[in-house]
Amino acid sequence: MQSRVNLYSMYRTHNCNQLRLENKGASVTLCGWVHRKRDHGGLLFIDLRDRYGYTQLVSDPDNFKDAHKVMDSLKPEYVVKITGEVRERPKGMCNKDIETGDVEILVKEAEIVSTSEVLPFEVDQDKDLAEEIRLEYRYLDLRRDRMKKNIIMRHKIITMIRDFMDGEGLLEIETPILINGT
């Protein structure tokens, strides 16, 4: 049997919800969307998001000038690939709301994979939106945490049902669709 190939491994070493204190000192490559960006007097903090979670990135203008220049140009929802070193967050700066809240990545290399236009709504906030806007920009709506959690839950329920039915010896048969219902 052929083993599964992780297509993302050529772009990243870890996902945004994987790194912990035991990874301290490791060189890692992450890819994801820019969720939030904060400038603290030249030192940049960026929350990087993928489907698995969040990781905080730190950009140092003094030691990694090229990477900092790229990081400074980032806007919300840009897709970025970074390479850096996992380090422990300073005392009192841990974020207990996320699983990677004890660590941050000091960015040494950065590459913009894809840019983004100004969005019709903020993906990083769970505000009520008109249904017409949500449907027109469905690809953005699905990036919001609430929608992502709903999709994951639906997947898990369907997988559980399929596994149960398979365990009972039943077959799932997909018949051809001759006419769409809509």
XYZ file of N, CA and C in Angstrom:
546
model
N 0.844 -1.192 0.000
C 0.000 0.000 0.000
C 0.881 1.244 0.000
N 0.538 2.198 -0.814
C 1.310 3.426 -0.933
C 0.964 4.364 0.226
N 1.995 5.001 0.816
C 1.735 5.915 1.934
C 1.187 7.238 1.414
N 0.451 7.914 2.275
C -0.117 9.213 1.920
C 0.976 10.261 1.901
N 0.921 11.145 0.942
C 1.889 12.220 0.823
C 1.235 13.504 1.300
N 1.924 14.200 2.198
C 1.433 15.489 2.652
C 1.910 16.552 1.673
N 1.016 17.010 0.811
C 1.390 17.985 -0.207
C 1.860 19.297 0.395
N 1.407 19.602 1.610
C 1.792 20.859 2.232
C 3.212 20.831 2.773
N 3.808 19.636 2.920
C 5.140 19.550 3.517
C 6.191 20.245 2.669
N 5.925 20.447 1.380
C 6.902 21.168 0.576
C 6.835 22.673 0.842
N 5.765 23.122 1.478
C 5.621 24.534 1.795
C 5.870 24.838 3.261
N 5.589 23.878 4.130
C 5.707 24.149 5.559
C 6.149 22.904 6.315
N 6.743 23.145 7.470
C 7.162 22.034 8.332
C 6.104 21.732 9.387
N 5.302 22.722 9.737
C 4.278 22.586 10.778
C 3.053 23.389 10.365
N 1.920 23.078 10.992
C 0.759 23.940 10.796
C 0.721 24.952 11.942
N -0.211 25.872 11.867
C -0.248 26.989 12.824
C -0.789 26.620 14.201
N -1.105 25.369 14.432
C -1.608 24.989 15.751
C -0.732 23.908 16.378
N 0.442 23.684 15.829
C 1.267 22.558 16.241
C 2.370 22.895 17.226
N 2.876 24.079 17.189
C 4.099 24.394 17.922
C 3.835 24.650 19.406
N 4.725 24.079 20.230
C 4.615 24.202 21.678
C 5.997 24.524 22.249
N 6.087 24.652 23.564
C 7.366 24.958 24.212
C 8.437 23.914 23.909
N 8.039 22.669 23.723
C 9.039 21.629 23.423
C 9.691 21.834 22.043
N 9.127 22.717 21.208
C 9.714 23.040 19.902
C 10.670 24.235 19.986
N 10.850 24.784 21.177
C 11.700 25.964 21.377
C 13.075 25.733 20.757
N 13.516 26.720 19.961
C 14.813 26.640 19.308
C 14.783 26.015 17.923
N 13.677 25.397 17.557
C 13.565 24.730 16.254
C 13.383 25.747 15.137
N 13.926 25.427 13.983
C 13.693 26.229 12.783
C 12.474 25.646 12.086
N 11.478 26.495 11.813
C 10.218 26.023 11.230
C 9.820 26.899 10.043
N 8.996 26.326 9.191
C 8.396 27.071 8.085
C 6.894 26.936 8.209
N 6.196 28.066 8.182
C 4.740 28.103 8.282
C 4.174 28.854 7.082
N 2.958 28.502 6.704
C 2.213 29.217 5.668
C 0.814 29.488 6.206
N 0.255 30.616 5.817
C -1.101 30.909 6.243
C -1.522 32.308 5.871
N -2.710 32.656 6.351
C -3.273 33.980 6.116
C -2.853 34.912 7.239
N -2.623 36.168 6.910
C -2.377 37.187 7.931
C -3.723 37.478 8.582
N -3.827 37.175 9.856
C -5.083 37.375 10.576
C -5.137 38.778 11.178
N -4.096 39.136 11.934
C -3.991 40.472 12.525
C -2.534 40.909 12.497
N -2.352 42.213 12.467
C -0.995 42.776 12.457
C -0.957 43.925 13.460
N 0.086 43.914 14.315
C 0.255 44.963 15.317
C 1.684 45.491 15.238
N 1.819 46.818 15.226
C 3.130 47.459 15.180
C 3.397 48.082 16.545
N 4.460 47.619 17.200
C 4.834 48.142 18.516
C 6.183 48.834 18.405
N 6.169 50.003 17.786
C 7.388 50.786 17.660
C 8.447 50.141 16.794
N 8.048 49.622 15.664
C 8.991 48.979 14.755
C 8.997 47.478 14.857
N 8.776 46.948 16.046
C 8.666 45.505 16.239
C 7.259 45.091 15.815
N 7.155 44.193 14.837
C 5.843 43.784 14.323
C 5.418 42.456 14.918
N 4.143 42.358 15.259
C 3.539 41.110 15.707
C 2.418 40.777 14.735
N 2.454 39.580 14.196
C 1.444 39.155 13.232
C 0.882 37.822 13.686
N -0.440 37.727 13.710
C -1.100 36.452 13.974
C -1.305 35.777 12.632
N -0.666 34.625 12.459
C -0.787 33.844 11.232
C -1.827 32.766 11.460
N -2.727 32.583 10.483
C -3.847 31.656 10.616
C -3.842 30.654 9.471
N -4.111 29.409 9.804
C -4.446 28.408 8.801
C -5.661 27.664 9.310
N -6.061 26.601 8.649
C -7.288 25.926 9.071
C -7.176 25.273 10.442
N -5.952 25.115 10.942
C -5.735 24.429 12.207
C -5.707 25.361 13.409
N -5.372 26.637 13.201
C -5.288 27.557 14.331
C -4.427 28.762 14.026
N -3.792 29.287 15.085
C -3.045 30.543 15.009
C -1.653 30.382 15.601
N -0.721 31.159 15.076
C 0.618 31.267 15.645
C 1.047 32.727 15.540
N 1.653 33.229 16.617
C 2.142 34.611 16.601
C 3.537 34.661 15.994
N 3.710 35.605 15.069
C 5.005 35.854 14.446
C 5.555 37.173 14.975
N 6.883 37.259 15.104
C 7.538 38.493 15.529
C 8.570 38.836 14.472
N 8.553 40.088 14.029
C 9.505 40.555 13.028
C 10.413 41.604 13.648
N 11.715 41.341 13.626
C 12.728 42.204 14.229
C 13.421 43.016 13.134
N 13.244 44.348 13.136
C 13.821 45.173 12.068
C 15.341 45.291 12.129
N 15.940 45.030 13.283
C 17.382 45.208 13.438
C 18.193 44.032 12.910
N 17.694 42.809 13.105
C 18.476 41.626 12.760
C 18.094 40.967 11.441
N 16.852 41.115 11.018
C 16.385 40.460 9.792
C 15.668 41.495 8.929
N 16.439 42.383 8.353
C 15.897 43.536 7.618
C 15.043 43.135 6.417
N 15.501 42.162 5.617
C 14.748 41.747 4.422
C 13.399 41.151 4.813
N 13.420 40.279 5.807
C 12.163 39.665 6.270
C 11.242 40.732 6.851
N 11.821 41.682 7.599
C 10.998 42.728 8.214
C 10.337 43.602 7.154
N 11.054 43.871 6.071
C 10.484 44.677 4.987
C 9.254 43.993 4.393
N 9.343 42.680 4.195
C 8.194 41.917 3.692
C 7.065 41.934 4.717
N 7.397 41.684 5.968
C 6.377 41.619 7.025
C 5.672 42.966 7.199
N 6.416 44.051 7.044
C 5.841 45.384 7.182
C 4.817 45.671 6.075
N 4.982 45.051 4.917
C 4.085 45.296 3.782
C 2.814 44.446 3.821
N 2.721 43.521 4.767
C 1.572 42.607 4.814
C 0.282 43.315 5.202
N -0.806 42.851 4.601
C -2.158 43.331 4.888
C -3.011 42.128 5.293
N -4.182 42.373 5.894
C -5.055 41.258 6.268
C -5.388 40.360 5.075
N -5.337 39.069 5.317
C -5.665 38.003 4.367
C -4.620 37.777 3.283
N -3.488 38.460 3.357
C -2.367 38.080 2.495
C -1.956 36.666 2.902
N -1.512 35.882 1.940
C -0.965 34.564 2.246
C 0.549 34.707 2.276
N 1.149 34.237 3.359
C 2.582 34.409 3.547
C 3.227 33.083 3.942
N 4.465 32.924 3.525
C 5.298 31.783 3.920
C 6.472 32.346 4.689
N 6.681 31.860 5.910
C 7.776 32.376 6.728
C 8.637 31.218 7.215
N 9.884 31.528 7.463
C 10.790 30.600 8.130
C 11.384 31.362 9.298
N 11.433 30.693 10.434
C 11.942 31.360 11.623
C 12.229 30.389 12.735
N 12.521 30.951 13.891
C 12.882 30.157 15.062
C 11.785 30.234 16.120
N 11.423 29.082 16.653
C 10.424 29.022 17.722
C 11.097 29.495 19.008
N 10.438 30.426 19.684
C 10.956 30.877 20.969
C 9.808 31.056 21.953
N 10.151 31.007 23.219
C 9.164 31.185 24.283
C 8.769 32.654 24.347
N 7.472 32.888 24.535
C 7.032 34.279 24.699
C 7.544 34.814 26.027
N 7.792 36.121 26.083
C 8.245 36.716 27.355
C 7.209 36.498 28.465
N 7.706 36.466 29.684
C 6.826 36.282 30.850
C 5.721 37.328 30.839
N 4.491 36.894 31.099
C 3.347 37.791 31.131
C 2.740 38.067 29.768
N 3.342 37.549 28.708
C 2.849 37.793 27.350
C 2.210 36.550 26.730
N 2.057 35.491 27.489
C 1.443 34.264 26.970
C -0.032 34.510 26.702
N -0.554 33.819 25.710
C -1.969 33.936 25.346
C -2.636 32.590 25.605
N -3.347 32.476 26.697
C -3.982 31.219 27.080
C -5.221 30.894 26.227
N -5.627 31.836 25.366
C -6.804 31.615 24.514
C -6.488 30.755 23.294
N -5.204 30.595 22.970
C -4.835 29.761 21.824
C -3.834 28.697 22.283
N -3.832 27.570 21.592
C -2.984 26.444 21.995
C -1.506 26.735 21.816
N -1.152 27.639 20.909
C 0.252 27.998 20.687
C 0.631 29.263 21.459
N -0.128 29.588 22.475
C 0.027 30.849 23.187
C 1.280 31.005 24.029
N 2.064 29.931 24.200
C 3.305 30.025 24.970
C 4.522 30.304 24.097
N 4.339 30.221 22.762
C 5.469 30.403 21.853
C 5.165 31.460 20.796
N 6.231 31.905 20.139
C 6.116 32.796 18.997
C 7.256 32.443 18.047
N 7.146 32.896 16.820
C 8.169 32.613 15.820
C 8.900 33.912 15.490
N 10.213 33.920 15.674
C 11.038 35.037 15.240
C 11.303 34.826 13.750
N 10.752 35.700 12.923
C 10.794 35.533 11.470
C 12.171 35.913 10.938
N 12.770 34.963 10.202
C 14.081 35.199 9.593
C 13.971 35.350 8.079
N 12.983 34.703 7.484
C 12.717 34.810 6.045
C 11.207 34.912 5.855
N 10.796 35.728 4.897
C 9.363 35.898 4.627
C 9.144 36.064 3.131
N 8.053 35.474 2.675
C 7.690 35.544 1.254
C 6.179 35.703 1.147
N 5.745 36.672 0.368
C 4.314 36.825 0.115
C 3.943 35.842 -0.984
N 3.033 34.938 -0.670
C 2.578 33.929 -1.635
C 1.441 34.494 -2.477
N 0.552 35.262 -1.817
C -0.593 35.837 -2.518
C -1.053 37.089 -1.785
N -1.418 38.103 -2.557
C -1.934 39.334 -1.966
C -3.456 39.274 -1.924
N -4.047 40.277 -1.299
C -5.501 40.333 -1.165
C -5.961 41.767 -1.371
N -7.095 41.910 -2.013
C -7.723 43.230 -2.138
C -8.344 43.594 -0.788
N -8.781 44.832 -0.658
C -9.510 45.238 0.541
C -10.792 44.412 0.595
N -11.055 43.817 1.738
C -12.188 42.898 1.877
C -13.498 43.630 2.148
N -14.628 43.053 1.731
C -15.931 43.670 1.974
C -16.370 43.580 3.445
N -15.715 42.691 4.219
C -15.957 42.599 5.659
C -14.712 42.004 6.303
N -14.623 42.169 7.616
C -13.447 41.707 8.345
C -13.609 40.233 8.704
N -12.693 39.428 8.214
C -12.737 37.991 8.453
C -12.370 37.664 9.899
N -11.555 38.512 10.527
C -11.060 38.225 11.875
C -12.056 38.584 12.982
N -13.244 39.057 12.617
C -14.250 39.408 13.617
C -15.543 38.663 13.326
N -16.261 38.329 14.384
C -17.499 37.574 14.230
C -18.706 38.513 14.350
N -18.768 39.466 13.437
C -19.888 40.407 13.417
C -21.031 39.816 12.607
N -22.251 40.253 12.923
C -23.399 39.858 12.121
C -23.325 40.556 10.773
N -23.521 39.778 9.730
C -23.474 40.312 8.368
C -24.768 39.989 7.649
N -25.117 40.823 6.689
C -26.292 40.548 5.867
C -26.052 39.261 5.086
N -27.088 38.458 4.976
C -26.965 37.166 4.297
C -26.520 37.328 2.842
N -26.985 38.407 2.185
C -26.596 38.630 0.790
C -25.078 38.795 0.663
N -24.482 39.525 1.598
C -23.022 39.728 1.599
C -22.313 38.402 1.858
N -22.798 37.649 2.846
C -22.177 36.368 3.181
C -22.236 35.401 1.998
N -23.340 35.380 1.273
C -23.467 34.472 0.132
C -22.639 34.933 -1.064
N -22.593 36.242 -1.287
C -21.809 36.752 -2.406
C -20.319 36.488 -2.199
N -19.869 36.598 -0.955
C -18.461 36.381 -0.627
C -18.317 35.136 0.244
N -18.911 34.055 -0.213
C -18.923 32.804 0.555
C -17.510 32.303 0.865
N -16.604 32.451 -0.089
C -15.227 31.996 0.108
C -14.550 32.725 1.267
N -14.950 33.959 1.556
C -14.427 34.681 2.711
C -15.184 34.312 3.983
N -16.487 34.165 3.863
C -17.319 33.815 5.006
C -16.866 32.490 5.623
N -16.447 31.547 4.786
C -16.032 30.238 5.280
C -14.708 30.294 6.047
N -13.977 31.381 5.955
C -12.731 31.546 6.708
C -12.979 32.006 8.135
N -14.174 32.538 8.411
C -14.470 33.030 9.755
C -14.562 31.845 10.720
N -14.140 32.080 11.967
C -14.056 30.995 12.954
C -15.366 30.225 13.120
N -16.462 30.938 13.232
C -17.747 30.275 13.449
C -18.083 29.324 12.303
N -17.891 29.798 11.075
C -18.204 28.966 9.910
C -17.233 27.790 9.809
N -15.955 28.040 10.086
C -14.957 26.970 10.044
C -15.318 25.874 11.043
N -15.696 26.269 12.251
C -16.079 25.288 13.273
C -17.305 24.493 12.829
N -18.268 25.151 12.177
C -19.458 24.453 11.671
C -19.093 23.420 10.610
N -18.197 23.786 9.701
C -17.782 22.858 8.640
C -17.064 21.650 9.239
N -16.180 21.899 10.199
C -15.448 20.803 10.841
C -16.408 19.872 11.579
N -17.376 20.450 12.289
C -18.357 19.636 13.015
C -19.190 18.801 12.036
N -19.626 19.401 10.951
C -20.406 18.676 9.939
C -19.587 17.516 9.372
N -18.323 17.760 9.073
C -17.436 16.713 8.554
C -17.329 15.553 9.547
N -17.131 15.881 10.832
C -16.979 14.840 11.851
C -18.248 14.011 12.007
N -19.404 14.672 11.955
C -20.675 13.951 12.081
C -20.884 13.028 10.883
N -20.661 13.534 9.688
C -20.834 12.714 8.484
C -19.849 11.544 8.482
N -18.601 11.796 8.885
C -17.608 10.725 8.959
C -18.041 9.665 9.959
N -18.571 10.087 11.109
C -19.032 9.146 12.128
C -20.189 8.292 11.594
N -21.117 8.931 10.904
C -22.248 8.194 10.325
C -21.752 7.188 9.285
N -20.859 7.633 8.388
C -20.332 6.730 7.360
C -19.567 5.564 7.981
N -18.748 5.839 8.987
C -17.996 4.774 9.653
C -18.934 3.769 10.320
N -19.992 4.273 10.962
C -20.960 3.381 11.600
C -21.652 2.503 10.554
N -22.114 3.137 9.490
C -22.818 2.384 8.436
C -21.891 1.345 7.799
N -20.631 1.731 7.569
C -19.657 0.799 7.004
C -19.429 -0.372 7.956
N -19.355 -0.073 9.248
C -19.192 -1.126 10.255
C -20.365 -2.080 10.308
N -21.527 -1.622 9.913
C -22.732 -2.463 9.876
C -22.857 -3.224 8.550
N -21.874 -3.043 7.676
C -21.882 -3.772 6.409
C -22.699 -3.116 5.314
N -23.090 -1.874 5.507
C -23.889 -1.193 4.500
C -22.978 -0.486 3.495
N -23.470 -0.312 2.295
C -22.722 0.366 1.238
C -23.325 1.735 0.965
N -22.461 2.682 0.668
C -22.935 3.982 0.211
C -22.831 3.973 -1.300
N -23.944 4.172 -1.944
C -23.975 4.152 -3.407
C -24.357 5.533 -3.893
N -23.506 6.099 -4.717
C -23.788 7.413 -5.288
C -24.311 7.211 -6.696
N -25.562 7.556 -6.896
C -26.160 7.419 -8.228
C -25.874 8.672 -9.036
N -25.813 8.551 -10.346
C -25.560 9.739 -11.152
C -26.713 10.738 -11.043
N -26.355 12.007 -11.044
C -27.348 13.070 -11.004
C -27.643 13.480 -12.438
N -28.882 13.274 -12.867
C -29.248 13.611 -14.227
C -29.714 15.052 -14.357
N -30.380 15.544 -13.311
C -30.883 16.909 -13.323
C -30.633 17.498 -11.949
N -30.044 18.703 -11.892
C -29.845 19.379 -10.613
C -31.172 19.806 -10.045
N -31.259 19.808 -8.715
C -32.487 20.205 -8.044
C -32.745 21.702 -8.115
N -31.751 22.508 -8.379
C -31.973 23.943 -8.389
C -32.133 24.471 -9.790
